[in-house]
Amino acid sequence: MKVTEYFERANGNTLISFEVLPPLKGGSIDSIFNILDPLMEFRPPFVDVTYHREDFIYRKTNEGFFEKISMRKRPGTVVISQAIQNRYGVDTVPHLLCGGFTKEETEDALIDMAYAKINNVLALRGDARKFEGKFIPEQGGHFYAIDLIKQIKDMNEGVYIDADIKDGAKSNFCIGVAGYPEKHFEAPNLESDIKYLKQKIEAGGEYIVTQMFFDNKKYFDFVKLCRDHGIHVPIVPGLKPLTRKSQINSIPSAFFINLPADLVNEVNKAKSPEAVKQVGIEWAIAQCKELKAAKVPSLHFYTMGDSDTARKIAETIF
Ligand code: FAD
């Protein structure tokens, strides 16, 4: 089923959903199942699986030099999505990027998904590779998420990049897109970011998932701004409970968001790693209670390899 159909059926009740990362190369699918097994009792209708573009790494050669090589550290998004669907009978939302794909490769990935009976996709641009100052698409690839959305939309109409295909099978993807309550870091201002977000929706985006935030006001203000600009699709709040003291610096620098002073103060006062985690969990519970009372479509947890925290929060909320 499509993600948006779940929202319609929920009839104003808040769902719960999770995002998982493919294991590092050399890992096993069991690590994904170990994350999801304890979360399935909360009956998420869908699970997102992130995509990780190849990145540059430096490796020492036998001669003692360093060579720059390109490598994908977390491959497997589409197949993992299929494995999750098979094991749990839930729908999955593989993330698909502009970065690292030519249009032809995008087409092939979409065909794989359609064959695997995957009906949802989160269409994203992706970030710059390490050691590259800005996002550079593959030659012949898409520059912005909107271009990827248009390609998916075309395939939903039976229109393929491969010009030899006439009357191609119509895929049936429900397309999600990313939104940023504290603005995307490259955008000059929130207004500009919302303008492009609206274009993504007009091009075929059917719902929005937000970047994580720790101050619900940012989310509520963002939703209002979207509505004021004529964006009326469901806006799903993305949530990442803080679990380690180091995250009060690493999260803002990695995700370009602010942490509320009260949260940072509480974390700094905590006397042990367990106490820090407890602060993060209680903060997230308070966030979730308010969001659920506001009837958001789903509480969407970025598990990032940790099901224990999401589970503790879900037990309190649902
Ligand atoms: P876009 O919507 O293309 O926007 C990128 C920037 O360009 C914005 O500043 C926007 O304002 C601007 N812009 C957009 N369109 C135009 C235009 N036509 N002209 C000029 N400017 C424009 N990354 C991964 O690598 N893998 C993942 O699995 C992944 N999952 C994510 C899930 C969520 C919910 C979120 C919020 C982010 C995720 N990301 C992921 C990160 C994402 O790839 C980055 O934030 C990326 O920098 C932007 O992607 P986007 O799809 O929002 O880009």
Coordinates of C-alpha atoms and ligand atoms in Angstrom, one line a residue:
M1 CA 0.0 0.0 0.0
K2 CA 1.0 3.6 -0.4
V3 CA 2.2 5.6 2.6
T4 CA -0.4 8.2 1.9
E5 CA -3.1 5.6 1.9
Y6 CA -2.0 4.6 5.4
F7 CA -2.4 8.3 6.5
E8 CA -5.9 8.4 4.9
R9 CA -7.0 5.2 6.6
A10 CA -5.6 6.4 10.0
N11 CA -8.3 9.0 9.9
G12 CA -6.4 11.6 12.0
N13 CA -4.8 9.1 14.3
T14 CA -1.0 9.3 14.6
L15 CA 1.0 6.3 13.2
I16 CA 4.5 5.2 14.1
S17 CA 7.2 4.5 11.5
F18 CA 10.9 3.8 11.5
E19 CA 13.9 4.5 9.4
V20 CA 16.8 2.0 9.3
L21 CA 20.3 2.2 7.7
P22 CA 21.7 -0.6 5.6
P23 CA 24.5 -2.4 7.5
L24 CA 28.1 -1.5 6.7
K25 CA 29.6 -3.5 3.9
G26 CA 30.6 -6.9 5.3
G27 CA 27.7 -6.9 7.7
S28 CA 24.6 -9.0 7.6
I29 CA 20.9 -8.5 7.0
D30 CA 20.4 -9.9 10.5
S31 CA 21.6 -6.7 12.0
I32 CA 18.6 -4.9 10.4
F33 CA 16.2 -7.6 11.7
N34 CA 17.7 -7.2 15.2
I35 CA 16.8 -3.5 15.0
L36 CA 13.3 -4.1 13.7
D37 CA 12.2 -7.3 15.5
P38 CA 11.7 -5.4 18.8
L39 CA 9.9 -2.5 17.1
M40 CA 7.3 -4.5 15.1
E41 CA 4.9 -4.9 18.0
F42 CA 4.1 -1.2 17.5
R43 CA 2.8 -2.1 14.1
P44 CA 4.5 0.4 11.9
P45 CA 2.8 0.4 8.5
F46 CA 6.0 1.3 6.7
V47 CA 9.8 1.3 7.3
D48 CA 12.2 3.6 5.4
V49 CA 15.6 2.3 4.3
T50 CA 18.3 5.0 3.7
Y51 CA 20.5 5.1 0.6
H52 CA 24.2 5.7 0.8
R53 CA 26.1 7.0 -2.2
E54 CA 29.7 6.0 -2.9
D55 CA 32.2 8.2 -1.1
F56 CA 35.9 8.8 -1.5
I57 CA 38.3 7.2 1.0
Y58 CA 42.0 7.2 1.1
R59 CA 43.7 3.8 1.3
K60 CA 47.4 3.1 1.9
T61 CA 49.1 1.2 -1.0
N62 CA 51.9 -1.4 -0.6
E63 CA 54.3 1.3 -1.6
G64 CA 53.2 3.5 1.3
F65 CA 51.3 6.0 -0.8
F66 CA 47.7 7.0 -0.3
E67 CA 45.3 6.4 -3.1
K68 CA 41.9 7.9 -3.4
I69 CA 39.3 5.4 -4.1
S70 CA 35.5 5.5 -4.5
M71 CA 33.5 3.1 -2.3
R72 CA 30.0 2.4 -1.2
K73 CA 30.0 1.6 2.5
R74 CA 26.4 0.7 2.9
P75 CA 25.0 -0.9 -0.3
G76 CA 21.8 -2.9 -0.5
T77 CA 18.9 -0.4 0.0
V78 CA 16.5 -2.0 -2.5
V79 CA 17.2 -5.6 -1.6
I80 CA 17.0 -4.8 2.1
S81 CA 13.6 -3.1 1.5
Q82 CA 12.4 -6.2 -0.2
A83 CA 13.7 -8.5 2.6
I84 CA 11.9 -6.3 5.2
Q85 CA 8.7 -6.5 3.3
N86 CA 9.0 -10.3 3.0
R87 CA 9.8 -10.8 6.7
Y88 CA 7.3 -8.5 8.3
G89 CA 4.7 -7.9 5.7
V90 CA 5.1 -4.1 6.1
D91 CA 5.6 -1.7 3.3
T92 CA 9.0 -0.2 2.8
V93 CA 10.2 3.2 1.5
P94 CA 13.6 2.9 -0.1
H95 CA 15.4 6.2 -0.3
L96 CA 16.6 7.1 -3.8
L97 CA 19.2 9.8 -4.6
C98 CA 20.1 11.9 -7.5
G99 CA 23.7 11.6 -6.4
G100 CA 25.6 8.6 -7.9
F101 CA 23.0 7.8 -10.5
T102 CA 22.7 8.5 -14.2
K103 CA 19.1 8.8 -15.4
E104 CA 19.4 5.3 -16.9
E105 CA 20.7 3.9 -13.6
T106 CA 17.8 5.6 -11.8
E107 CA 15.4 3.9 -14.3
D108 CA 17.0 0.5 -13.6
A109 CA 16.7 1.0 -9.8
L110 CA 13.0 2.0 -10.2
I111 CA 12.4 -1.1 -12.3
D112 CA 14.0 -3.3 -9.6
M113 CA 11.7 -1.7 -7.0
A114 CA 8.6 -2.1 -9.1
Y115 CA 9.5 -5.8 -9.7
A116 CA 10.0 -6.2 -5.9
K117 CA 6.4 -4.8 -5.3
I118 CA 7.8 -1.7 -3.6
N119 CA 5.2 1.0 -4.0
N120 CA 6.9 3.9 -2.1
V121 CA 10.0 5.9 -2.6
L122 CA 11.6 8.9 -0.8
A123 CA 13.1 11.0 -3.6
L124 CA 16.2 12.9 -2.5
R125 CA 19.1 14.8 -4.0
G126 CA 21.8 13.5 -1.6
D127 CA 24.8 15.4 -0.4
A128 CA 28.2 16.3 -1.7
R129 CA 30.8 13.5 -1.4
K130 CA 33.6 14.0 1.1
F131 CA 36.4 16.2 -0.3
E132 CA 33.9 17.8 -2.7
G133 CA 32.8 21.3 -1.7
K134 CA 29.4 21.0 -3.3
F135 CA 26.9 18.5 -4.7
I136 CA 28.0 17.2 -8.1
P137 CA 25.6 14.9 -9.9
E138 CA 26.8 12.0 -12.1
Q139 CA 27.3 13.0 -15.7
G140 CA 23.7 12.9 -17.1
G141 CA 22.3 12.6 -13.6
H142 CA 19.8 14.8 -11.8
F143 CA 20.8 18.0 -10.1
Y144 CA 17.8 18.5 -7.8
A145 CA 15.3 16.2 -6.1
I146 CA 12.6 17.7 -8.3
D147 CA 14.2 16.2 -11.4
L148 CA 14.2 12.8 -9.9
I149 CA 10.6 13.2 -8.8
K150 CA 9.7 14.0 -12.4
Q151 CA 11.4 10.9 -13.7
I152 CA 9.5 8.7 -11.2
K153 CA 6.3 10.5 -12.1
D154 CA 7.0 9.8 -15.8
M155 CA 7.5 6.1 -15.0
N156 CA 4.2 6.1 -13.2
E157 CA 2.7 7.2 -16.5
G158 CA 4.6 4.5 -18.5
V159 CA 7.2 7.0 -19.9
Y160 CA 10.7 5.6 -19.7
I161 CA 14.1 7.2 -20.4
D162 CA 14.8 4.3 -22.8
A163 CA 13.3 5.7 -25.9
D164 CA 12.8 2.2 -27.4
I165 CA 10.1 1.5 -24.8
K166 CA 6.7 2.4 -26.1
D167 CA 3.7 1.7 -23.8
G168 CA 5.9 0.7 -20.9
A169 CA 4.4 -0.7 -17.8
K170 CA 3.2 2.0 -15.4
S171 CA 4.8 1.9 -12.0
N172 CA 2.7 3.0 -9.0
F173 CA 5.1 4.8 -6.7
C174 CA 4.0 7.0 -4.0
I175 CA 6.7 9.7 -3.8
G176 CA 7.9 11.2 -0.5
V177 CA 10.2 14.2 -0.3
A178 CA 12.4 15.8 2.3
G179 CA 11.6 19.1 4.2
Y180 CA 13.6 21.2 6.6
P181 CA 11.9 23.0 9.5
E182 CA 15.1 24.8 10.1
K183 CA 15.8 25.2 6.4
H184 CA 18.2 23.2 4.2
F185 CA 21.8 24.4 4.9
E186 CA 22.4 25.6 1.3
A187 CA 19.1 27.6 1.1
P188 CA 19.6 31.3 1.6
N189 CA 16.5 31.5 3.7
L190 CA 13.4 29.4 4.7
E191 CA 11.2 31.2 2.1
S192 CA 13.4 30.1 -0.7
D193 CA 13.5 26.6 0.6
I194 CA 9.7 26.4 0.8
K195 CA 9.4 27.8 -2.7
Y196 CA 11.4 24.8 -4.0
L197 CA 9.6 22.4 -1.6
K198 CA 6.4 23.5 -3.2
Q199 CA 7.8 22.8 -6.6
K200 CA 8.7 19.3 -5.5
I201 CA 5.1 18.8 -4.4
E202 CA 3.7 20.2 -7.6
A203 CA 6.0 17.9 -9.6
G204 CA 4.5 14.8 -7.8
G205 CA 5.7 14.7 -4.2
E206 CA 2.8 13.3 -2.1
Y207 CA 4.1 13.7 1.4
I208 CA 7.0 15.4 3.2
V209 CA 9.2 13.9 5.9
T210 CA 11.1 16.4 7.9
Q211 CA 14.7 16.6 9.0
M212 CA 15.0 15.9 12.8
F213 CA 14.2 18.7 15.2
F214 CA 14.2 19.0 18.9
D215 CA 11.9 22.0 19.3
N216 CA 8.4 21.2 18.3
K217 CA 7.7 24.9 17.6
K218 CA 10.1 24.6 14.6
Y219 CA 7.9 21.9 13.2
F220 CA 4.6 23.6 13.9
D221 CA 5.9 26.9 12.4
F222 CA 7.1 25.0 9.3
V223 CA 3.8 23.3 8.8
K224 CA 2.0 26.6 9.0
L225 CA 4.4 28.2 6.6
C226 CA 3.9 25.3 4.2
R227 CA 0.1 25.6 4.5
D228 CA 0.4 29.4 4.0
H229 CA 2.3 28.7 0.8
G230 CA -0.3 26.3 -0.5
I231 CA 1.4 23.0 0.4
H232 CA -1.3 20.7 1.7
V233 CA 0.3 17.2 1.7
P234 CA 0.9 15.3 5.0
I235 CA 4.1 16.5 6.8
V236 CA 5.7 13.7 8.8
P237 CA 7.9 14.8 11.7
G238 CA 11.3 13.0 11.7
L239 CA 12.6 12.3 15.3
K240 CA 16.0 11.4 16.6
P241 CA 16.2 11.0 20.4
L242 CA 19.5 12.3 21.7
T243 CA 21.4 9.5 23.4
R244 CA 25.0 10.7 23.9
K245 CA 26.6 13.8 25.3
S246 CA 28.8 14.2 22.2
Q247 CA 25.6 14.6 20.1
I248 CA 25.0 18.1 21.5
N249 CA 27.9 19.1 19.1
S250 CA 27.7 16.4 16.4
I251 CA 24.0 16.6 15.6
P252 CA 24.0 20.4 14.9
S253 CA 27.1 20.2 12.7
A254 CA 25.9 17.1 10.8
F255 CA 22.3 18.1 10.3
F256 CA 22.4 21.9 10.5
I257 CA 19.8 22.2 13.2
N258 CA 19.7 23.9 16.6
L259 CA 19.3 22.2 20.0
P260 CA 17.2 24.0 22.6
A261 CA 19.2 25.5 25.5
D262 CA 17.0 23.6 28.0
L263 CA 17.9 20.3 26.5
V264 CA 21.6 21.1 26.3
N265 CA 21.6 22.3 29.9
E266 CA 19.9 19.0 31.1
V267 CA 22.4 16.9 29.1
N268 CA 25.3 18.9 30.6
K269 CA 24.0 18.4 34.1
A270 CA 23.6 14.6 33.6
K271 CA 26.2 12.7 35.6
S272 CA 26.5 9.5 33.6
P273 CA 26.0 8.2 30.0
E274 CA 22.8 6.5 31.3
A275 CA 21.6 9.7 32.7
V276 CA 22.2 11.5 29.4
K277 CA 20.3 8.9 27.6
Q278 CA 17.4 9.2 30.0
V279 CA 17.3 13.0 29.4
G280 CA 17.2 12.4 25.6
I281 CA 14.4 9.8 26.0
E282 CA 12.3 12.1 28.3
W283 CA 12.8 15.0 25.9
A284 CA 11.6 12.9 23.0
I285 CA 8.6 11.5 24.9
A286 CA 7.5 15.1 25.6
Q287 CA 8.0 16.0 22.0
C288 CA 6.0 12.9 20.8
K289 CA 3.1 13.6 23.2
E290 CA 2.7 17.1 21.9
L291 CA 3.0 16.0 18.3
K292 CA 0.5 13.1 18.8
A293 CA -2.0 15.5 20.4
A294 CA -1.6 17.7 17.3
K295 CA -2.5 14.6 15.2
V296 CA 0.6 14.5 13.1
P297 CA 0.5 11.7 10.4
S298 CA 3.2 9.6 11.9
L299 CA 6.0 9.8 14.5
H300 CA 8.9 8.8 12.3
F301 CA 12.0 7.6 14.2
Y302 CA 15.5 7.7 12.8
T303 CA 16.7 4.6 14.6
M304 CA 20.4 4.9 13.4
G305 CA 21.2 1.4 14.7
D306 CA 19.4 1.8 18.0
S307 CA 16.0 0.2 18.6
D308 CA 16.2 0.3 22.3
T309 CA 15.6 4.1 22.6
A310 CA 12.8 4.2 20.0
R311 CA 11.2 1.2 21.8
K312 CA 11.2 2.9 25.2
I313 CA 9.6 6.0 23.7
A314 CA 7.0 4.1 21.7
E315 CA 6.0 2.1 24.9
T316 CA 5.1 5.3 26.6
I317 CA 3.4 6.9 23.7
F318 CA 1.4 4.0 22.2
Ligands
FAD1 P1 16.6 19.3 -2.9 O1 15.1 19.3 -2.7 O2 17.0 19.1 -4.3 O3 17.1 20.7 -2.4 C1 18.5 20.9 -2.2 C2 18.8 22.4 -2.1 O4 18.6 23.0 -3.3 C3 17.9 23.1 -1.1 O5 18.7 24.1 -0.5 C4 16.8 23.7 -2.0 O6 16.3 24.9 -1.4 C5 17.6 24.0 -3.3 N1 16.8 23.8 -4.5 C6 15.9 22.8 -4.7 N2 15.5 22.9 -6.0 C7 16.1 24.0 -6.5 C8 16.1 24.6 -7.8 N3 15.3 24.1 -8.8 N4 16.9 25.6 -8.0 C9 17.7 26.1 -7.1 N5 17.7 25.6 -5.8 C10 17.0 24.5 -5.6 N6 20.7 11.7 2.2 C11 21.3 10.5 1.8 O7 22.4 10.5 1.2 N7 20.6 9.3 1.9 C12 19.4 9.2 2.5 O8 18.8 8.1 2.6 C13 18.8 10.4 3.0 N8 17.6 10.4 3.6 C14 17.0 11.6 4.0 C15 15.8 11.6 4.6 C16 15.2 12.8 5.1 C17 13.8 12.7 5.7 C18 15.9 14.0 5.0 C19 15.3 15.3 5.5 C20 17.1 14.0 4.4 C21 17.7 12.9 3.9 N9 19.0 12.8 3.3 C22 19.5 11.7 2.8 C23 19.8 14.1 3.2 C24 19.5 14.8 1.8 O9 20.0 14.0 0.8 C25 20.3 16.1 1.9 O10 19.7 17.0 2.9 C26 20.5 16.9 0.6 O11 21.5 17.9 0.8 C27 19.2 17.6 0.1 O12 18.3 16.7 -0.4 P2 16.9 17.2 -0.9 O13 16.2 16.1 -1.5 O14 16.2 17.9 0.2 O15 17.3 18.2 -2.1

